[in-house]
mmCIF file of C-alpha atoms in Angstrom:
data_model
loop_
_atom_site.group_PDB
_atom_site.id
_atom_site.type_symbol
_atom_site.label_atom_id
_atom_site.label_comp_id
_atom_site.label_asym_id
_atom_site.label_seq_id
_atom_site.Cartn_x
_atom_site.Cartn_y
_atom_site.Cartn_z
ATOM 1 C CA UNK R 1451 39.907 -19.643 -1.088
ATOM 2 C CA UNK R 1452 42.296 -22.673 0.278
ATOM 3 C CA UNK R 1453 44.569 -21.903 -3.153
ATOM 4 C CA UNK R 1454 44.033 -19.251 -6.081
ATOM 5 C CA UNK R 1455 42.632 -20.985 -9.128
ATOM 6 C CA UNK R 1456 45.526 -20.914 -11.877
ATOM 7 C CA UNK R 1457 45.712 -19.239 -15.206
ATOM 8 C CA UNK R 1458 45.122 -22.465 -17.113
ATOM 9 C CA UNK R 1459 42.505 -22.894 -14.457
ATOM 10 C CA UNK R 1460 41.464 -19.461 -15.065
ATOM 11 C CA UNK R 1461 40.870 -20.159 -18.967
ATOM 12 C CA UNK R 1462 38.383 -23.379 -18.537
ATOM 13 C CA UNK R 1463 36.382 -21.219 -17.034
ATOM 14 C CA UNK R 1464 36.677 -19.038 -20.032
ATOM 15 C CA UNK R 1465 36.147 -21.716 -22.402
ATOM 16 C CA UNK R 1466 33.570 -23.227 -20.793
ATOM 17 C CA UNK R 1467 31.380 -19.891 -20.860
ATOM 18 C CA UNK R 1468 32.238 -19.221 -24.414
ATOM 19 C CA UNK R 1469 30.457 -22.495 -25.031
ATOM 20 C CA UNK R 1470 27.642 -21.433 -23.143
ATOM 21 C CA UNK R 1471 27.310 -18.859 -25.378
ATOM 22 C CA UNK R 1472 27.736 -16.032 -22.712
ATOM 23 C CA UNK R 1473 29.541 -13.149 -25.193
ATOM 24 C CA UNK R 1474 31.964 -11.243 -22.108
ATOM 25 C CA UNK R 1475 33.225 -14.771 -20.969
ATOM 26 C CA UNK R 1476 36.335 -12.719 -19.947
ATOM 27 C CA UNK R 1477 34.884 -10.197 -17.904
ATOM 28 C CA UNK R 1478 32.016 -12.613 -16.389
ATOM 29 C CA UNK R 1479 35.156 -15.579 -15.820
ATOM 30 C CA UNK R 1480 36.673 -12.507 -13.517
ATOM 31 C CA UNK R 1481 33.621 -11.748 -11.811
ATOM 32 C CA UNK R 1482 33.319 -15.551 -11.300
ATOM 33 C CA UNK R 1483 36.819 -15.534 -9.767
ATOM 34 C CA UNK R 1484 36.545 -13.142 -7.479
ATOM 35 C CA UNK R 1485 33.163 -13.700 -5.573
ATOM 36 C CA UNK R 1486 34.392 -17.751 -5.529
ATOM 37 C CA UNK R 1487 34.882 -18.331 -1.629
ATOM 38 C CA UNK R 1488 36.562 -21.481 -2.420
ATOM 39 C CA UNK R 1489 37.430 -24.014 -5.152
ATOM 40 C CA UNK R 1490 34.296 -25.948 -4.441
ATOM 41 C CA UNK R 1491 32.117 -22.587 -4.421
ATOM 42 C CA UNK R 1492 33.964 -21.370 -7.507
ATOM 43 C CA UNK R 1493 33.250 -24.731 -9.376
ATOM 44 C CA UNK R 1494 29.106 -24.262 -7.882
ATOM 45 C CA UNK R 1495 29.347 -20.764 -9.523
ATOM 46 C CA UNK R 1496 30.646 -21.743 -13.077
ATOM 47 C CA UNK R 1497 28.154 -24.293 -13.219
ATOM 48 C CA UNK R 1498 25.450 -22.164 -12.458
ATOM 49 C CA UNK R 1499 26.167 -19.862 -15.114
ATOM 50 C CA UNK R 1500 26.844 -22.075 -17.842
ATOM 51 C CA UNK R 1501 23.113 -23.760 -16.848
ATOM 52 C CA UNK R 1502 22.045 -20.188 -17.493
ATOM 53 C CA UNK R 1503 21.179 -18.597 -14.279
ATOM 54 C CA UNK R 1504 21.733 -14.698 -14.773
ATOM 55 C CA UNK R 1505 25.197 -13.959 -13.936
ATOM 56 C CA UNK R 1506 24.223 -11.397 -11.170
ATOM 57 C CA UNK R 1507 22.475 -13.490 -9.548
ATOM 58 C CA UNK R 1508 25.368 -16.203 -9.428
ATOM 59 C CA UNK R 1509 27.884 -13.442 -7.745
ATOM 60 C CA UNK R 1510 24.858 -12.071 -5.645
ATOM 61 C CA UNK R 1511 24.828 -8.146 -7.058
ATOM 62 C CA UNK R 1512 25.088 -6.098 -9.673
ATOM 63 C CA UNK R 1513 26.068 -3.058 -10.794
ATOM 64 C CA UNK R 1514 23.990 -0.008 -11.028
ATOM 65 C CA UNK R 1515 24.338 3.809 -11.295
ATOM 66 C CA UNK R 1516 28.003 3.271 -9.581
ATOM 67 C CA UNK R 1517 26.752 0.995 -6.925
ATOM 68 C CA UNK R 1518 27.076 -2.588 -6.189
ATOM 69 C CA UNK R 1519 23.739 -3.791 -5.466
ATOM 70 C CA UNK R 1520 22.866 -6.915 -3.561
ATOM 71 C CA UNK R 1521 20.715 -9.864 -5.606
ATOM 72 C CA UNK R 1522 19.444 -12.994 -5.070
ATOM 73 C CA UNK R 1523 18.285 -16.247 -6.987
ATOM 74 C CA UNK R 1524 14.547 -15.483 -8.039
ATOM 75 C CA UNK R 1525 14.900 -11.528 -8.021
ATOM 76 C CA UNK R 1526 14.394 -9.211 -11.002
ATOM 77 C CA UNK R 1527 17.830 -7.974 -12.125
ATOM 78 C CA UNK R 1528 18.266 -4.020 -12.053
ATOM 79 C CA UNK R 1529 18.485 -3.467 -15.878
ATOM 80 C CA UNK R 1530 21.750 -0.691 -17.816
ATOM 81 C CA UNK R 1531 18.261 0.703 -19.417
ATOM 82 C CA UNK R 1532 16.826 1.740 -15.679
ATOM 83 C CA UNK R 1533 19.598 4.620 -15.462
ATOM 84 C CA UNK R 1534 17.432 6.655 -17.043
ATOM 85 C CA UNK R 1535 14.754 6.730 -14.674
ATOM 86 C CA UNK R 1536 17.267 7.380 -11.534
ATOM 87 C CA UNK R 1537 18.603 10.299 -13.746
ATOM 88 C CA UNK R 1538 15.480 11.900 -14.232
ATOM 89 C CA UNK R 1539 14.604 11.020 -10.835
ATOM 90 C CA UNK R 1540 17.259 12.788 -9.136
ATOM 91 C CA UNK R 1541 16.815 15.448 -11.476
ATOM 92 C CA UNK R 1542 12.995 16.318 -9.564
ATOM 93 C CA UNK R 1543 14.075 15.370 -6.214
ATOM 94 C CA UNK R 1544 15.475 17.575 -3.528
ATOM 95 C CA UNK R 1545 16.287 17.023 0.102
ATOM 96 C CA UNK R 1546 13.697 15.836 2.301
ATOM 97 C CA UNK R 1547 11.784 15.035 -0.367
ATOM 98 C CA UNK R 1548 9.168 11.675 -0.121
ATOM 99 C CA UNK R 1549 10.366 8.736 -2.337
ATOM 100 C CA UNK R 1550 8.670 5.726 -3.449
ATOM 101 C CA UNK R 1551 9.860 2.878 -5.119
ATOM 102 C CA UNK R 1552 7.234 0.987 -6.301
ATOM 103 C CA UNK R 1553 7.440 -2.897 -7.629
ATOM 104 C CA UNK R 1554 11.044 -1.794 -5.703
ATOM 105 C CA UNK R 1555 12.207 -5.710 -6.963
ATOM 106 C CA UNK R 1556 15.976 -5.303 -5.589
ATOM 107 C CA UNK R 1557 15.406 -1.723 -4.349
ATOM 108 C CA UNK R 1558 17.995 -0.445 -6.605
ATOM 109 C CA UNK R 1559 16.511 2.790 -8.152
ATOM 110 C CA UNK R 1560 15.448 4.163 -4.988
ATOM 111 C CA UNK R 1561 18.931 3.385 -3.497
ATOM 112 C CA UNK R 1562 20.433 4.434 -6.508
ATOM 113 C CA UNK R 1563 18.007 7.747 -5.870
ATOM 114 C CA UNK R 1564 19.336 7.982 -2.198
ATOM 115 C CA UNK R 1565 22.562 7.629 -2.733
ATOM 116 C CA UNK R 1566 22.332 10.547 -5.234
ATOM 117 C CA UNK R 1567 20.266 12.946 -3.105
ATOM 118 C CA UNK R 1568 20.949 13.768 0.662
ATOM 119 C CA UNK R 1569 18.325 13.022 3.019
ATOM 120 C CA UNK R 1570 15.433 11.889 1.214
ATOM 121 C CA UNK R 1571 12.751 10.200 3.087
ATOM 122 C CA UNK R 1572 12.328 6.537 1.062
ATOM 123 C CA UNK R 1573 10.415 3.964 0.729
ATOM 124 C CA UNK R 1574 10.007 0.833 -1.459
ATOM 125 C CA UNK R 1575 7.714 -1.847 -1.527
ATOM 126 C CA UNK R 1576 6.927 -5.016 -4.085
ATOM 127 C CA UNK R 1577 4.551 -8.067 -3.813
ATOM 128 C CA UNK R 1578 6.831 -10.784 -4.010
ATOM 129 C CA UNK R 1579 8.326 -11.836 -0.751
ATOM 130 C CA UNK R 1580 11.803 -12.676 -2.390
ATOM 131 C CA UNK R 1581 12.128 -8.910 -3.870
ATOM 132 C CA UNK R 1582 11.129 -8.016 -0.578
ATOM 133 C CA UNK R 1583 13.938 -9.836 1.586
ATOM 134 C CA UNK R 1584 16.336 -8.451 -1.139
ATOM 135 C CA UNK R 1585 15.660 -5.249 -1.293
ATOM 136 C CA UNK R 1586 15.571 -5.304 2.690
ATOM 137 C CA UNK R 1587 19.690 -5.460 2.742
ATOM 138 C CA UNK R 1588 19.653 -2.747 -0.288
ATOM 139 C CA UNK R 1589 17.094 -0.212 1.309
ATOM 140 C CA UNK R 1590 17.092 -0.243 4.967
ATOM 141 C CA UNK R 1591 20.858 1.985 4.768
ATOM 142 C CA UNK R 1592 17.884 4.367 3.707
ATOM 143 C CA UNK R 1593 14.377 3.994 4.333
ATOM 144 C CA UNK R 1594 12.312 0.888 5.224
ATOM 145 C CA UNK R 1595 10.304 -1.742 2.522
ATOM 146 C CA UNK R 1596 7.058 -3.539 2.545
ATOM 147 C CA UNK R 1597 5.401 -6.266 1.383
ATOM 148 C CA UNK R 1598 2.130 -5.713 -0.727
ATOM 149 C CA UNK R 1599 0.390 -5.271 -3.645
ATOM 150 C CA UNK R 1600 1.244 -1.663 -4.817
ATOM 151 C CA UNK R 1601 0.138 0.950 -3.046
ATOM 152 C CA UNK R 1602 -2.095 -0.972 -0.651
ATOM 153 C CA UNK R 1603 2.083 -2.113 0.545
ATOM 154 C CA UNK R 1604 2.409 1.658 1.452
ATOM 155 C CA UNK R 1605 1.769 3.246 5.196
ATOM 156 C CA UNK R 1606 -1.887 5.085 4.608
ATOM 157 C CA UNK R 1607 0.494 7.998 5.795
ATOM 158 C CA UNK R 1608 2.220 8.509 2.995
ATOM 159 C CA UNK R 1609 -1.281 9.227 0.760
ATOM 160 C CA UNK R 1610 -0.307 12.856 -0.842
ATOM 161 C CA UNK R 1611 2.929 12.950 0.644
ATOM 162 C CA UNK R 1612 5.224 11.508 -2.286
ATOM 163 C CA UNK R 1613 7.204 13.949 -4.176
ATOM 164 C CA UNK R 1614 8.944 11.534 -6.615
ATOM 165 C CA UNK R 1615 7.074 8.213 -7.329
ATOM 166 C CA UNK R 1616 9.590 5.416 -8.845
ATOM 167 C CA UNK R 1617 7.568 2.699 -11.052
ATOM 168 C CA UNK R 1618 9.471 -0.453 -12.557
ATOM 169 C CA UNK R 1619 5.994 -1.643 -13.452
ATOM 170 C CA UNK R 1620 6.390 -5.410 -15.287
ATOM 171 C CA UNK R 1621 5.565 -3.924 -18.862
ATOM 172 C CA UNK R 1622 6.616 -7.262 -21.275
ATOM 173 C CA UNK R 1623 2.900 -8.222 -23.121
ATOM 174 C CA UNK R 1624 2.573 -11.711 -22.245
ATOM 175 C CA UNK R 1625 2.626 -13.507 -25.633
ATOM 176 C CA UNK R 1626 5.900 -11.680 -25.680
ATOM 177 C CA UNK R 1627 7.400 -13.524 -22.772
ATOM 178 C CA UNK R 1628 8.593 -17.160 -24.359
ATOM 179 C CA UNK R 1629 10.297 -14.322 -26.734
ATOM 180 C CA UNK R 1630 12.530 -13.206 -23.558
ATOM 181 C CA UNK R 1631 16.145 -14.749 -23.176
ATOM 182 C CA UNK R 1632 16.152 -17.785 -20.808
ATOM 183 C CA UNK R 1633 18.336 -15.295 -18.119
ATOM 184 C CA UNK R 1634 14.528 -13.522 -17.201
ATOM 185 C CA UNK R 1635 12.449 -16.216 -18.618
ATOM 186 C CA UNK R 1636 13.501 -19.014 -16.338
ATOM 187 C CA UNK R 1637 15.063 -17.289 -13.424
ATOM 188 C CA UNK R 1638 13.083 -14.362 -12.881
ATOM 189 C CA UNK R 1639 9.757 -13.980 -11.210
ATOM 190 C CA UNK R 1640 6.716 -13.631 -14.097
ATOM 191 C CA UNK R 1641 5.112 -10.777 -11.752
ATOM 192 C CA UNK R 1642 8.032 -8.516 -12.230
ATOM 193 C CA UNK R 1643 8.064 -9.816 -16.177
ATOM 194 C CA UNK R 1644 4.025 -10.177 -17.751
ATOM 195 C CA UNK R 1645 2.480 -6.906 -17.830
ATOM 196 C CA UNK R 1646 -0.589 -8.165 -19.009
ATOM 197 C CA UNK R 1647 -1.884 -8.469 -22.956
ATOM 198 C CA UNK R 1648 -0.428 -4.894 -23.817
ATOM 199 C CA UNK R 1649 2.378 -4.927 -21.195
ATOM 200 C CA UNK R 1650 0.268 -1.998 -19.396
ATOM 201 C CA UNK R 1651 -2.055 -3.997 -17.107
ATOM 202 C CA UNK R 1652 0.200 -2.757 -13.962
ATOM 203 C CA UNK R 1653 0.696 1.323 -14.994
ATOM 204 C CA UNK R 1654 -2.951 1.338 -15.245
ATOM 205 C CA UNK R 1655 -3.720 0.146 -11.801
ATOM 206 C CA UNK R 1656 -0.978 2.514 -10.378
ATOM 207 C CA UNK R 1657 -2.627 5.189 -13.059
ATOM 208 C CA UNK R 1658 -5.727 4.910 -11.065
ATOM 209 C CA UNK R 1659 -4.421 6.194 -7.684
ATOM 210 C CA UNK R 1660 -1.212 7.592 -8.427
ATOM 211 C CA UNK R 1661 -2.819 11.279 -7.881
ATOM 212 C CA UNK R 1662 -4.151 10.810 -4.581
ATOM 213 C CA UNK R 1663 -0.542 9.700 -2.998
ATOM 214 C CA UNK R 1664 1.498 12.380 -4.922
ATOM 215 C CA UNK R 1665 1.980 15.146 -2.823
ATOM 216 C CA UNK R 1666 1.050 18.826 -4.987
ATOM 217 C CA UNK R 1667 3.704 18.582 -8.073
ATOM 218 C CA UNK R 1668 5.072 15.445 -7.251
ATOM 219 C CA UNK R 1669 6.329 13.612 -10.329
ATOM 220 C CA UNK R 1670 5.818 9.952 -11.589
ATOM 221 C CA UNK R 1671 8.261 8.316 -13.203
ATOM 222 C CA UNK R 1672 7.803 4.791 -15.291
ATOM 223 C CA UNK R 1673 9.586 2.397 -17.424
ATOM 224 C CA UNK R 1674 7.979 1.659 -20.833
ATOM 225 C CA UNK R 1675 9.700 0.104 -24.241
ATOM 226 C CA UNK R 1676 10.087 2.930 -27.105
ATOM 227 C CA UNK R 1677 6.454 1.389 -28.875
ATOM 228 C CA UNK R 1678 4.661 1.816 -25.709
ATOM 229 C CA UNK R 1679 5.380 5.058 -24.653
ATOM 230 C CA UNK R 1680 2.395 7.212 -26.279
ATOM 231 C CA UNK R 1681 -0.145 4.868 -24.937
ATOM 232 C CA UNK R 1682 1.898 4.516 -21.127
ATOM 233 C CA UNK R 1683 1.204 8.495 -21.815
ATOM 234 C CA UNK R 1684 -2.005 8.938 -22.739
ATOM 235 C CA UNK R 1685 -2.845 6.511 -19.535
ATOM 236 C CA UNK R 1686 -1.152 8.708 -17.047
ATOM 237 C CA UNK R 1687 -2.475 11.697 -18.549
ATOM 238 C CA UNK R 1688 -6.208 10.344 -18.476
ATOM 239 C CA UNK R 1689 -5.273 10.036 -14.826
ATOM 240 C CA UNK R 1690 -4.957 13.781 -14.253
ATOM 241 C CA UNK R 1691 -1.462 14.143 -14.758
ATOM 242 C CA UNK R 1692 0.991 16.414 -16.976
ATOM 243 C CA UNK R 1693 2.713 14.126 -18.581
ATOM 244 C CA UNK R 1694 6.590 14.414 -21.065
ATOM 245 C CA UNK R 1695 8.496 11.721 -22.290
ATOM 246 C CA UNK R 1696 12.035 11.078 -21.777
ATOM 247 C CA UNK R 1697 14.564 8.540 -24.244
ATOM 248 C CA UNK R 1698 18.590 7.761 -23.925
ATOM 249 C CA UNK R 1699 19.306 6.099 -27.628
ATOM 250 C CA UNK R 1700 22.631 4.693 -26.042
ATOM 251 C CA UNK R 1701 20.894 3.265 -23.315
ATOM 252 C CA UNK R 1702 17.884 1.940 -24.811
ATOM 253 C CA UNK R 1703 15.686 3.417 -22.606
ATOM 254 C CA UNK R 1704 12.378 5.430 -22.492
ATOM 255 C CA UNK R 1705 10.676 6.983 -19.007
ATOM 256 C CA UNK R 1706 7.102 8.504 -18.817
ATOM 257 C CA UNK R 1707 7.502 11.309 -16.248
ATOM 258 C CA UNK R 1708 3.994 12.414 -15.051
ATOM 259 C CA UNK R 1709 3.524 15.399 -12.810
ATOM 260 C CA UNK R 1710 0.520 15.993 -10.735
ATOM 261 C CA UNK R 1711 -1.052 19.642 -10.537
#
C-alpha cells in the first residue's frame, strides 16, 4: 500500500465489521489489512466482507491443516471440521499410495494429505469449473485436477487402483439450504452444498461405484453430519464396504470410513 493504514483506520474497520455481525472482528480486520495491496484495495475488501462475502474469498486464502489454501470467489470454503477427515486419511495413507480427492472444491483435502504423507500419487476432480480452476492452484504442485461428474472425471486407468478416496460430498438436505448462514447460502455454489432430500443423494452415487474404483484394502472417507452417520454408514455397507464411524466433538465433525475387501 502507498501508506500503511493508521490505528484509527484499523479501529474503523473493526467497528464496520462488528456492525456487520462479524464475531471475530479484530482478527478479521488484521487479515484484511494484511491482504490489502493498496488503500483502495483495502476499502474494497472491507466492503466485500461487510456485504457478507466469506472472509476466505475476500483475502484469497484459508488456513487448513496448517496450510494456506487458495480460495477464489464462488468456491466452497474449506471447513475446519474437515480436518478430522484429513487426520483419518493420513492414518491409512502410505508413501506411493494413489489418493483421489473427489468433489474437491479448492483441493484442500488432497493437498493436506499430500503435505502430511510424502510421495503419494494425487488426483482431484470437481464438477464445478470455478472449483477446478481454483483447485489447480493448490493441487498441481502435488498432482492433477480434472473437471467432471464424480468418477466420470477420472482417468480410467485409476479404476481398481485408488488406495485412499477422499469424498466431501454436498450433504445438506435441500429443505435446509435456506437455513444456512448467508456466507454459504449466497456465496458458495449450490452444487457444493445441496445433497438432496436427506442430504445423501451424492453419497449414494459414490457408493454405487466406489468398490470398482478402490484398490483391494482401499479406504473411502466421507464427511457427514452426526445425525446422518448411521444412514451413510448403511449406504456404504450395502455397497460391500466395511464401515466404521469416526467423530470429534471438539471439531463437531463426523466421518464415515469405509474399506474395500
